[in-house]
CSV table of N, CA, C and O in Angstrom, one decimal:
chain,number,residue,atom,x,y,z
A,1,GLN,N,10.0,11.5,-11.7
A,1,GLN,CA,10.1,10.1,-11.4
A,1,GLN,C,8.7,9.7,-10.8
A,1,GLN,O,8.2,10.3,-10.0
A,2,LEU,N,8.2,8.5,-11.3
A,2,LEU,CA,7.0,8.1,-10.8
A,2,LEU,C,7.1,7.6,-9.4
A,2,LEU,O,8.0,6.9,-9.0
A,3,GLN,N,6.1,8.0,-8.5
A,3,GLN,CA,6.1,7.5,-7.1
A,3,GLN,C,4.7,7.0,-6.8
A,3,GLN,O,3.7,7.4,-7.3
A,4,LEU,N,4.7,6.0,-5.9
A,4,LEU,CA,3.5,5.3,-5.5
A,4,LEU,C,3.3,5.4,-4.0
A,4,LEU,O,4.3,5.1,-3.3
A,5,VAL,N,2.1,5.7,-3.6
A,5,VAL,CA,1.9,5.8,-2.1
A,5,VAL,C,0.6,5.0,-1.8
A,5,VAL,O,-0.5,5.3,-2.3
A,6,GLU,N,0.8,3.9,-1.0
A,6,GLU,CA,-0.3,3.1,-0.6
A,6,GLU,C,-1.0,3.6,0.7
A,6,GLU,O,-0.3,4.2,1.6
A,7,SER,N,-2.2,3.4,0.9
A,7,SER,CA,-2.9,3.7,2.1
A,7,SER,C,-4.2,2.8,2.2
A,7,SER,O,-4.5,2.1,1.3
A,8,GLY,N,-4.8,2.8,3.4
A,8,GLY,CA,-6.0,2.1,3.6
A,8,GLY,C,-5.9,0.8,4.4
A,8,GLY,O,-6.9,0.2,4.7
A,9,GLY,N,-4.7,0.5,4.8
A,9,GLY,CA,-4.5,-0.7,5.6
A,9,GLY,C,-4.9,-0.5,7.1
A,9,GLY,O,-5.3,0.6,7.4
A,10,GLY,N,-4.8,-1.5,7.8
A,10,GLY,CA,-5.2,-1.4,9.3
A,10,GLY,C,-5.5,-2.7,9.9
A,10,GLY,O,-5.3,-3.8,9.3
A,11,LEU,N,-6.1,-2.7,11.1
A,11,LEU,CA,-6.5,-3.9,11.8
A,11,LEU,C,-8.0,-4.1,11.5
A,11,LEU,O,-8.8,-3.2,11.7
A,12,VAL,N,-8.3,-5.3,11.1
A,12,VAL,CA,-9.7,-5.6,10.8
A,12,VAL,C,-10.0,-7.0,11.3
A,12,VAL,O,-9.1,-7.9,11.3
A,13,GLN,N,-11.2,-7.2,11.7
A,13,GLN,CA,-11.6,-8.5,12.2
A,13,GLN,C,-11.9,-9.5,11.0
A,13,GLN,O,-12.2,-9.0,9.9
A,14,PRO,N,-11.7,-10.8,11.2
A,14,PRO,CA,-12.0,-11.7,10.2
A,14,PRO,C,-13.4,-11.5,9.7
A,14,PRO,O,-14.4,-11.3,10.4
A,15,GLY,N,-13.6,-11.6,8.4
A,15,GLY,CA,-14.9,-11.4,7.7
A,15,GLY,C,-15.1,-10.0,7.3
A,15,GLY,O,-16.0,-9.7,6.5
A,16,GLY,N,-14.2,-9.1,7.7
A,16,GLY,CA,-14.4,-7.7,7.3
A,16,GLY,C,-13.9,-7.4,6.0
A,16,GLY,O,-13.4,-8.3,5.2
A,17,SER,N,-13.9,-6.1,5.6
A,17,SER,CA,-13.5,-5.6,4.3
A,17,SER,C,-12.6,-4.4,4.4
A,17,SER,O,-12.6,-3.7,5.4
A,18,LEU,N,-11.8,-4.3,3.4
A,18,LEU,CA,-10.9,-3.1,3.3
A,18,LEU,C,-10.8,-2.7,1.9
A,18,LEU,O,-10.9,-3.5,0.9
A,19,ARG,N,-10.5,-1.4,1.7
A,19,ARG,CA,-10.2,-0.9,0.3
A,19,ARG,C,-8.9,-0.2,0.4
A,19,ARG,O,-8.7,0.9,1.1
A,20,LEU,N,-7.9,-0.7,-0.2
A,20,LEU,CA,-6.6,-0.1,-0.3
A,20,LEU,C,-6.4,0.8,-1.5
A,20,LEU,O,-7.0,0.5,-2.5
A,21,SER,N,-5.7,1.8,-1.3
A,21,SER,CA,-5.4,2.8,-2.4
A,21,SER,C,-4.0,2.9,-2.7
A,21,SER,O,-3.1,2.7,-1.9
A,22,CYS,N,-3.7,3.1,-4.0
A,22,CYS,CA,-2.4,3.3,-4.5
A,22,CYS,C,-2.4,4.6,-5.4
A,22,CYS,O,-2.9,4.5,-6.5
A,23,ALA,N,-1.9,5.6,-4.8
A,23,ALA,CA,-1.9,6.9,-5.5
A,23,ALA,C,-0.5,7.1,-6.3
A,23,ALA,O,0.5,7.0,-5.7
A,24,ALA,N,-0.6,7.4,-7.5
A,24,ALA,CA,0.5,7.6,-8.4
A,24,ALA,C,0.8,9.1,-8.6
A,24,ALA,O,-0.2,9.8,-8.8
A,25,SER,N,2.0,9.5,-8.6
A,25,SER,CA,2.4,10.9,-8.9
A,25,SER,C,3.8,10.9,-9.4
A,25,SER,O,4.5,9.9,-9.4
A,26,GLY,N,4.2,12.1,-9.9
A,26,GLY,CA,5.5,12.2,-10.4
A,26,GLY,C,5.6,12.9,-11.8
A,26,GLY,O,4.6,13.4,-12.3
A,27,VAL,N,6.8,12.9,-12.3
A,27,VAL,CA,7.0,13.7,-13.5
A,27,VAL,C,6.2,13.1,-14.7
A,27,VAL,O,5.6,13.7,-15.5
A,28,THR,N,6.1,11.7,-14.7
A,28,THR,CA,5.4,11.1,-15.7
A,28,THR,C,4.5,10.0,-15.2
A,28,THR,O,4.9,9.3,-14.2
A,29,LEU,N,3.3,9.9,-15.7
A,29,LEU,CA,2.4,8.9,-15.3
A,29,LEU,C,2.3,7.9,-16.4
A,29,LEU,O,1.2,7.2,-16.6
A,30,ASP,N,3.3,7.7,-17.2
A,30,ASP,CA,3.3,6.8,-18.3
A,30,ASP,C,3.6,5.4,-17.8
A,30,ASP,O,4.8,5.1,-17.5
A,31,TYR,N,2.7,4.6,-17.7
A,31,TYR,CA,2.9,3.2,-17.3
A,31,TYR,C,1.9,2.3,-18.1
A,31,TYR,O,0.9,2.8,-18.5
A,32,ASN,N,2.2,1.1,-18.1
A,32,ASN,CA,1.3,0.1,-18.8
A,32,ASN,C,0.5,-0.7,-17.9
A,32,ASN,O,-0.6,-1.2,-18.4
A,33,ALA,N,0.8,-0.9,-16.7
A,33,ALA,CA,0.0,-1.6,-15.8
A,33,ALA,C,0.4,-1.3,-14.3
A,33,ALA,O,1.6,-0.9,-14.1
A,34,ILE,N,-0.5,-1.4,-13.4
A,34,ILE,CA,-0.2,-1.4,-12.0
A,34,ILE,C,-0.7,-2.6,-11.4
A,34,ILE,O,-1.8,-3.1,-11.6
A,35,GLY,N,0.2,-3.2,-10.5
A,35,GLY,CA,-0.2,-4.5,-9.9
A,35,GLY,C,-0.2,-4.3,-8.4
A,35,GLY,O,0.5,-3.4,-7.8
A,36,TRP,N,-1.0,-5.1,-7.7
A,36,TRP,CA,-1.0,-5.2,-6.3
A,36,TRP,C,-0.3,-6.6,-5.9
A,36,TRP,O,-0.6,-7.6,-6.5
A,37,PHE,N,0.5,-6.5,-4.9
A,37,PHE,CA,1.3,-7.6,-4.3
A,37,PHE,C,1.2,-7.6,-2.8
A,37,PHE,O,0.8,-6.6,-2.2
A,38,ARG,N,1.6,-8.7,-2.2
A,38,ARG,CA,1.7,-8.7,-0.7
A,38,ARG,C,2.8,-9.6,-0.3
A,38,ARG,O,3.3,-10.5,-1.0
A,39,GLN,N,3.3,-9.3,0.9
A,39,GLN,CA,4.3,-10.2,1.5
A,39,GLN,C,3.9,-10.3,3.0
A,39,GLN,O,3.9,-9.4,3.8
A,40,ALA,N,3.7,-11.6,3.4
A,40,ALA,CA,3.5,-11.9,4.8
A,40,ALA,C,4.8,-12.2,5.5
A,40,ALA,O,5.8,-12.6,4.8
A,41,PRO,N,4.9,-12.1,6.8
A,41,PRO,CA,6.1,-12.3,7.5
A,41,PRO,C,6.6,-13.7,7.2
A,41,PRO,O,5.9,-14.7,7.3
A,42,GLY,N,7.9,-13.8,6.8
A,42,GLY,CA,8.5,-15.1,6.5
A,42,GLY,C,8.1,-15.8,5.3
A,42,GLY,O,8.5,-16.9,5.0
A,43,LYS,N,7.4,-15.1,4.4
A,43,LYS,CA,6.9,-15.7,3.2
A,43,LYS,C,7.4,-14.9,2.0
A,43,LYS,O,7.8,-13.7,2.1
A,44,GLU,N,7.2,-15.5,0.8
A,44,GLU,CA,7.6,-14.9,-0.4
A,44,GLU,C,6.6,-13.8,-0.8
A,44,GLU,O,5.5,-13.8,-0.4
A,45,HIS,N,7.1,-12.9,-1.7
A,45,HIS,CA,6.1,-11.9,-2.3
A,45,HIS,C,5.1,-12.7,-3.1
A,45,HIS,O,5.4,-13.7,-3.8
A,46,GLU,N,3.9,-12.2,-3.0
A,46,GLU,CA,2.8,-12.9,-3.7
A,46,GLU,C,2.0,-11.9,-4.6
A,46,GLU,O,1.6,-10.8,-4.1
A,47,ALA,N,1.8,-12.2,-5.8
A,47,ALA,CA,1.0,-11.3,-6.7
A,47,ALA,C,-0.4,-11.5,-6.4
A,47,ALA,O,-0.9,-12.6,-6.1
A,48,ILE,N,-1.2,-10.4,-6.6
A,48,ILE,CA,-2.6,-10.5,-6.3
A,48,ILE,C,-3.4,-10.2,-7.6
A,48,ILE,O,-4.2,-11.0,-8.1
A,49,ALA,N,-3.2,-9.0,-8.1
A,49,ALA,CA,-4.0,-8.6,-9.3
A,49,ALA,C,-3.3,-7.4,-10.0
A,49,ALA,O,-2.4,-6.8,-9.4
A,50,CYS,N,-3.6,-7.2,-11.2
A,50,CYS,CA,-3.1,-6.1,-12.0
A,50,CYS,C,-4.2,-5.5,-12.8
A,50,CYS,O,-5.2,-6.2,-13.2
A,51,ILE,N,-4.0,-4.2,-13.2
A,51,ILE,CA,-4.9,-3.5,-14.1
A,51,ILE,C,-4.0,-2.8,-15.2
A,51,ILE,O,-3.1,-2.1,-14.8
A,52,SER,N,-4.4,-3.0,-16.4
A,52,SER,CA,-3.6,-2.4,-17.5
A,52,SER,C,-4.1,-1.0,-17.8
A,52,SER,O,-5.2,-0.6,-17.4
A,53,ARG,N,-3.3,-0.3,-18.6
A,53,ARG,CA,-3.7,1.1,-19.0
A,53,ARG,C,-4.9,1.0,-19.9
A,53,ARG,O,-5.6,2.0,-20.1
A,54,ARG,N,-5.2,-0.2,-20.4
A,54,ARG,CA,-6.3,-0.3,-21.3
A,54,ARG,C,-7.6,-0.8,-20.5
A,54,ARG,O,-8.6,-1.0,-21.0
A,55,GLY,N,-7.4,-0.9,-19.2
A,55,GLY,CA,-8.5,-1.2,-18.3
A,55,GLY,C,-8.7,-2.7,-18.0
A,55,GLY,O,-9.6,-3.1,-17.2
A,56,GLY,N,-8.0,-3.6,-18.7
A,56,GLY,CA,-8.1,-5.0,-18.5
A,56,GLY,C,-7.5,-5.4,-17.2
A,56,GLY,O,-6.5,-4.8,-16.7
A,57,THR,N,-8.0,-6.4,-16.6
A,57,THR,CA,-7.5,-6.9,-15.3
A,57,THR,C,-7.1,-8.4,-15.3
A,57,THR,O,-7.5,-9.1,-16.2
A,58,ASN,N,-6.3,-8.7,-14.4
A,58,ASN,CA,-5.9,-10.1,-14.2
A,58,ASN,C,-5.7,-10.4,-12.8
A,58,ASN,O,-5.2,-9.6,-12.0
A,59,TYR,N,-6.1,-11.6,-12.3
A,59,TYR,CA,-6.0,-12.0,-10.9
A,59,TYR,C,-5.3,-13.3,-10.8
A,59,TYR,O,-5.5,-14.2,-11.6
A,60,GLU,N,-4.6,-13.4,-9.7
A,60,GLU,CA,-4.1,-14.7,-9.3
A,60,GLU,C,-5.3,-15.6,-9.0
A,60,GLU,O,-6.3,-15.1,-8.5
A,61,ASP,N,-5.2,-16.9,-9.3
A,61,ASP,CA,-6.3,-17.8,-9.0
A,61,ASP,C,-6.8,-17.7,-7.5
A,61,ASP,O,-8.0,-17.7,-7.3
A,62,SER,N,-5.8,-17.6,-6.6
A,62,SER,CA,-6.2,-17.5,-5.2
A,62,SER,C,-6.9,-16.3,-4.8
A,62,SER,O,-7.5,-16.2,-3.7
A,63,ALA,N,-6.8,-15.2,-5.7
A,63,ALA,CA,-7.4,-13.9,-5.4
A,63,ALA,C,-8.8,-13.8,-6.0
A,63,ALA,O,-9.5,-12.8,-5.6
A,64,LYS,N,-9.2,-14.6,-6.9
A,64,LYS,CA,-10.5,-14.5,-7.5
A,64,LYS,C,-11.6,-14.7,-6.6
A,64,LYS,O,-11.6,-15.6,-5.8
A,65,GLY,N,-12.5,-13.8,-6.6
A,65,GLY,CA,-13.7,-13.9,-5.8
A,65,GLY,C,-13.7,-12.9,-4.6
A,65,GLY,O,-14.8,-12.4,-4.2
A,66,ARG,N,-12.5,-12.7,-4.0
A,66,ARG,CA,-12.5,-11.9,-2.8
A,66,ARG,C,-11.8,-10.5,-3.0
A,66,ARG,O,-11.9,-9.6,-2.2
A,67,PHE,N,-11.0,-10.5,-4.1
A,67,PHE,CA,-10.2,-9.3,-4.4
A,67,PHE,C,-10.8,-8.6,-5.6
A,67,PHE,O,-11.1,-9.3,-6.6
A,68,THR,N,-10.8,-7.3,-5.6
A,68,THR,CA,-11.2,-6.5,-6.8
A,68,THR,C,-10.3,-5.4,-7.0
A,68,THR,O,-10.2,-4.5,-6.1
A,69,ILE,N,-9.7,-5.3,-8.2
A,69,ILE,CA,-8.9,-4.2,-8.5
A,69,ILE,C,-9.6,-3.2,-9.4
A,69,ILE,O,-10.4,-3.6,-10.3
A,70,SER,N,-9.4,-1.9,-9.2
A,70,SER,CA,-10.1,-0.9,-10.0
A,70,SER,C,-9.2,0.4,-10.0
A,70,SER,O,-8.2,0.4,-9.3
A,71,ARG,N,-9.7,1.3,-10.8
A,71,ARG,CA,-8.9,2.6,-10.8
A,71,ARG,C,-9.8,3.8,-11.1
A,71,ARG,O,-10.9,3.6,-11.6
A,72,ASP,N,-9.2,4.9,-10.6
A,72,ASP,CA,-9.9,6.2,-10.9
A,72,ASP,C,-8.8,7.1,-11.6
A,72,ASP,O,-7.9,7.6,-10.9
A,73,ASP,N,-8.9,7.2,-12.9
A,73,ASP,CA,-7.9,7.9,-13.7
A,73,ASP,C,-7.9,9.4,-13.3
A,73,ASP,O,-6.8,10.0,-13.3
A,74,ALA,N,-9.0,10.0,-12.9
A,74,ALA,CA,-9.0,11.4,-12.5
A,74,ALA,C,-8.2,11.6,-11.2
A,74,ALA,O,-7.6,12.7,-11.1
A,75,LYS,N,-8.1,10.6,-10.4
A,75,LYS,CA,-7.3,10.7,-9.2
A,75,LYS,C,-6.0,10.0,-9.3
A,75,LYS,O,-5.2,10.0,-8.3
A,76,ASN,N,-5.7,9.4,-10.4
A,76,ASN,CA,-4.4,8.7,-10.6
A,76,ASN,C,-4.2,7.7,-9.5
A,76,ASN,O,-3.2,7.5,-8.9
A,77,THR,N,-5.3,7.0,-9.2
A,77,THR,CA,-5.3,6.0,-8.1
A,77,THR,C,-5.9,4.7,-8.5
A,77,THR,O,-6.8,4.6,-9.3
A,78,VAL,N,-5.2,3.6,-8.0
A,78,VAL,CA,-5.7,2.3,-8.2
A,78,VAL,C,-6.1,1.7,-6.9
A,78,VAL,O,-5.4,1.9,-5.9
A,79,TYR,N,-7.2,1.0,-6.9
A,79,TYR,CA,-7.7,0.5,-5.6
A,79,TYR,C,-7.7,-1.1,-5.6
A,79,TYR,O,-7.7,-1.7,-6.6
A,80,LEU,N,-7.6,-1.6,-4.4
A,80,LEU,CA,-7.7,-3.0,-4.2
A,80,LEU,C,-8.7,-3.2,-3.1
A,80,LEU,O,-8.5,-2.9,-1.9
A,81,GLU,N,-9.9,-3.8,-3.4
A,81,GLU,CA,-10.9,-4.1,-2.4
A,81,GLU,C,-10.8,-5.5,-2.0
A,81,GLU,O,-10.7,-6.4,-2.9
A,82,ILE,N,-10.8,-5.8,-0.7
A,82,ILE,CA,-10.6,-7.1,-0.2
A,82,ILE,C,-11.8,-7.4,0.7
A,82,ILE,O,-12.1,-6.7,1.6
A,83,ASN,N,-12.6,-8.5,0.4
A,83,ASN,CA,-13.7,-8.8,1.2
A,83,ASN,C,-13.5,-10.2,1.9
A,83,ASN,O,-12.5,-10.9,1.6
A,84,SER,N,-14.3,-10.4,2.9
A,84,SER,CA,-14.2,-11.7,3.7
A,84,SER,C,-12.8,-11.9,4.1
A,84,SER,O,-12.2,-13.0,3.9
A,85,LEU,N,-12.2,-10.9,4.8
A,85,LEU,CA,-10.8,-11.0,5.2
A,85,LEU,C,-10.6,-12.2,6.1
A,85,LEU,O,-11.4,-12.5,7.0
A,86,LYS,N,-9.4,-12.8,5.9
A,86,LYS,CA,-9.0,-14.0,6.8
A,86,LYS,C,-7.7,-13.7,7.4
A,86,LYS,O,-6.9,-12.8,6.9
A,87,PRO,N,-7.4,-14.3,8.6
A,87,PRO,CA,-6.1,-14.1,9.2
A,87,PRO,C,-4.9,-14.3,8.3
A,87,PRO,O,-3.9,-13.6,8.4
A,88,GLU,N,-5.0,-15.2,7.4
A,88,GLU,CA,-3.9,-15.5,6.4
A,88,GLU,C,-3.7,-14.4,5.4
A,88,GLU,O,-2.8,-14.4,4.6
A,89,ASP,N,-4.7,-13.4,5.4
A,89,ASP,CA,-4.5,-12.2,4.5
A,89,ASP,C,-3.5,-11.2,5.2
A,89,ASP,O,-3.2,-10.2,4.5
A,90,THR,N,-3.2,-11.4,6.4
A,90,THR,CA,-2.3,-10.5,7.1
A,90,THR,C,-0.9,-10.4,6.3
A,90,THR,O,-0.3,-11.4,6.1
A,91,ALA,N,-0.6,-9.2,6.0
A,91,ALA,CA,0.6,-9.0,5.2
A,91,ALA,C,0.8,-7.5,4.9
A,91,ALA,O,-0.1,-6.7,5.2
A,92,VAL,N,2.0,-7.1,4.4
A,92,VAL,CA,2.2,-5.8,3.8
A,92,VAL,C,1.7,-5.8,2.4
A,92,VAL,O,2.2,-6.7,1.6
A,93,TYR,N,0.8,-5.0,2.0
A,93,TYR,CA,0.3,-4.9,0.7
A,93,TYR,C,1.0,-3.7,0.0
A,93,TYR,O,1.0,-2.6,0.5
A,94,TYR,N,1.4,-3.9,-1.2
A,94,TYR,CA,2.0,-2.8,-2.0
A,94,TYR,C,1.7,-2.9,-3.4
A,94,TYR,O,1.3,-3.9,-4.0
A,95,CYS,N,1.8,-1.7,-4.1
A,95,CYS,CA,1.5,-1.7,-5.5
A,95,CYS,C,2.8,-1.4,-6.2
A,95,CYS,O,3.8,-0.9,-5.6
A,96,ALA,N,2.8,-1.8,-7.5
A,96,ALA,CA,4.0,-1.6,-8.3
A,96,ALA,C,3.6,-1.3,-9.7
A,96,ALA,O,2.6,-1.8,-10.2
A,97,VAL,N,4.5,-0.6,-10.4
A,97,VAL,CA,4.2,-0.2,-11.8
A,97,VAL,C,5.0,-1.0,-12.8
A,97,VAL,O,6.2,-1.3,-12.6
A,98,ALA,N,4.4,-1.3,-13.9
A,98,ALA,CA,5.1,-1.9,-15.0
A,98,ALA,C,5.1,-0.9,-16.1
A,98,ALA,O,4.0,-0.5,-16.6
A,99,GLN,N,6.2,-0.4,-16.5
A,99,GLN,CA,6.3,0.6,-17.5
A,99,GLN,C,6.5,0.1,-18.9
A,99,GLN,O,6.2,0.7,-19.9
A,100,GLY,N,7.1,-1.1,-19.0
A,100,GLY,CA,7.3,-1.7,-20.3
A,100,GLY,C,6.1,-2.2,-20.9
A,100,GLY,O,5.2,-2.8,-20.2
A,101,ALA,N,6.0,-2.2,-22.2
A,101,ALA,CA,4.8,-2.6,-22.9
A,101,ALA,C,4.7,-4.2,-22.9
A,101,ALA,O,3.6,-4.7,-23.2
A,102,SER,N,5.8,-4.8,-22.6
A,102,SER,CA,5.8,-6.3,-22.6
A,102,SER,C,4.8,-6.8,-21.5
A,102,SER,O,4.5,-8.0,-21.5
A,103,VAL,N,4.4,-6.0,-20.5
A,103,VAL,CA,3.5,-6.5,-19.5
A,103,VAL,C,2.1,-6.7,-20.0
A,103,VAL,O,1.3,-7.4,-19.4
A,104,LEU,N,1.8,-6.1,-21.2
A,104,LEU,CA,0.5,-6.2,-21.7
A,104,LEU,C,0.2,-7.5,-22.3
A,104,LEU,O,1.0,-8.1,-23.1
A,105,LEU,N,-1.0,-8.0,-22.0
A,105,LEU,CA,-1.5,-9.3,-22.6
A,105,LEU,C,-2.8,-9.0,-23.2
A,105,LEU,O,-3.9,-9.1,-22.6
A,106,GLY,N,-2.7,-8.5,-24.5
A,106,GLY,CA,-3.9,-8.0,-25.1
A,106,GLY,C,-4.3,-6.7,-24.4
A,106,GLY,O,-3.5,-5.8,-24.2
A,107,SER,N,-5.5,-6.7,-23.9
A,107,SER,CA,-6.0,-5.5,-23.1
A,107,SER,C,-5.7,-5.7,-21.6
A,107,SER,O,-5.9,-4.8,-20.8
A,108,ARG,N,-5.2,-6.9,-21.3
A,108,ARG,CA,-5.0,-7.3,-19.9
A,108,ARG,C,-3.5,-7.1,-19.6
A,108,ARG,O,-2.7,-6.5,-20.3
A,109,CYS,N,-3.0,-7.8,-18.5
A,109,CYS,CA,-1.7,-7.6,-18.0
A,109,CYS,C,-1.1,-8.9,-17.4
A,109,CYS,O,-1.9,-9.7,-16.9
A,110,TRP,N,0.2,-9.1,-17.6
A,110,TRP,CA,0.8,-10.2,-17.0
A,110,TRP,C,1.0,-9.8,-15.5
A,110,TRP,O,1.3,-8.7,-15.1
A,111,LEU,N,0.9,-10.8,-14.6
A,111,LEU,CA,1.1,-10.6,-13.2
A,111,LEU,C,2.5,-10.9,-12.7
A,111,LEU,O,2.7,-10.7,-11.5
A,112,HIS,N,3.3,-11.5,-13.5
A,112,HIS,CA,4.6,-11.9,-13.0
A,112,HIS,C,5.4,-10.7,-12.5
A,112,HIS,O,5.5,-9.7,-13.1
A,113,PRO,N,5.9,-10.8,-11.2
A,113,PRO,CA,6.7,-9.7,-10.6
A,113,PRO,C,7.8,-9.1,-11.5
A,113,PRO,O,8.2,-7.9,-11.3
A,114,ALA,N,8.4,-9.9,-12.3
A,114,ALA,CA,9.5,-9.5,-13.1
A,114,ALA,C,9.1,-8.3,-14.0
A,114,ALA,O,10.0,-7.5,-14.4
A,115,TYR,N,7.9,-8.1,-14.3
A,115,TYR,CA,7.4,-7.0,-15.2
A,115,TYR,C,7.3,-5.7,-14.4
A,115,TYR,O,7.3,-4.6,-15.0
A,116,TYR,N,7.3,-5.7,-13.1
A,116,TYR,CA,7.0,-4.6,-12.3
A,116,TYR,C,8.3,-4.1,-11.6
A,116,TYR,O,9.0,-4.8,-11.0
A,117,SER,N,8.5,-2.8,-11.6
A,117,SER,CA,9.7,-2.2,-11.1
A,117,SER,C,9.4,-1.3,-9.9
A,117,SER,O,9.3,-1.7,-8.7
A,118,THR,N,9.1,0.0,-10.2
A,118,THR,CA,8.8,1.0,-9.1
A,118,THR,C,7.6,0.5,-8.2
A,118,THR,O,6.6,0.2,-8.7
A,119,ARG,N,7.9,0.5,-6.9
A,119,ARG,CA,6.9,0.1,-6.0
A,119,ARG,C,6.8,1.1,-4.9
A,119,ARG,O,7.7,1.9,-4.6
A,120,GLY,N,5.7,1.1,-4.1
A,120,GLY,CA,5.5,1.9,-3.0
A,120,GLY,C,6.0,1.3,-1.7
A,120,GLY,O,6.6,0.2,-1.8
A,121,GLN,N,5.9,1.9,-0.6
A,121,GLN,CA,6.3,1.4,0.7
A,121,GLN,C,5.4,0.4,1.3
A,121,GLN,O,5.9,-0.4,2.1
A,122,GLY,N,4.2,0.4,0.8
A,122,GLY,CA,3.3,-0.6,1.3
A,122,GLY,C,2.4,-0.2,2.5
A,122,GLY,O,2.7,0.8,3.1
A,123,THR,N,1.4,-0.9,2.7
A,123,THR,CA,0.5,-0.6,3.8
A,123,THR,C,0.2,-1.9,4.5
A,123,THR,O,-0.1,-2.9,3.9
A,124,GLN,N,0.2,-1.9,5.8
A,124,GLN,CA,0.1,-3.1,6.6
A,124,GLN,C,-1.4,-3.4,6.8
A,124,GLN,O,-2.2,-2.6,7.2
A,125,VAL,N,-1.8,-4.7,6.5
A,125,VAL,CA,-3.1,-5.2,6.8
A,125,VAL,C,-3.0,-6.3,7.8
A,125,VAL,O,-2.2,-7.3,7.6
A,126,THR,N,-3.7,-6.2,8.9
A,126,THR,CA,-3.7,-7.2,9.9
A,126,THR,C,-5.1,-7.7,10.2
A,126,THR,O,-6.0,-6.8,10.5
A,127,VAL,N,-5.3,-8.9,10.0
A,127,VAL,CA,-6.6,-9.5,10.2
A,127,VAL,C,-6.6,-10.4,11.5
A,127,VAL,O,-5.9,-11.4,11.6
A,128,SER,N,-7.3,-9.9,12.5
A,128,SER,CA,-7.3,-10.6,13.8
A,128,SER,C,-8.5,-10.2,14.6
A,128,SER,O,-9.0,-9.1,14.5
A,129,SER,N,-9.0,-11.1,15.4
A,129,SER,CA,-10.1,-10.9,16.3
A,129,SER,C,-9.6,-10.4,17.7
A,129,SER,O,-10.3,-10.1,18.6
């Protein structure tokens, strides 16, 4: 069974940067996309970005410019780099896998949460001075 483990969160000052990691392991690593999402206290889950098995990426409009998704296939790890962190970025960040081919949009991926099933426990990011 596919498992995801996030790491890299922590307390950071406004304007700082973080790189979050999502390590995939399990019986099968067959998936079509991995997405990053977040949930702030009292708020809905929010999609950030996804990367398809073909290497294409997709970002929520609000994430363009400060968030970068990438992957290292040798390490079975997907990263999310966040720059110019703001207090409103405080949330639990988690990654999730889309195993169905319907998530693919050409070489890219759909970001809608409905495509993503297996997710990790998440990593807390707190932005505060």
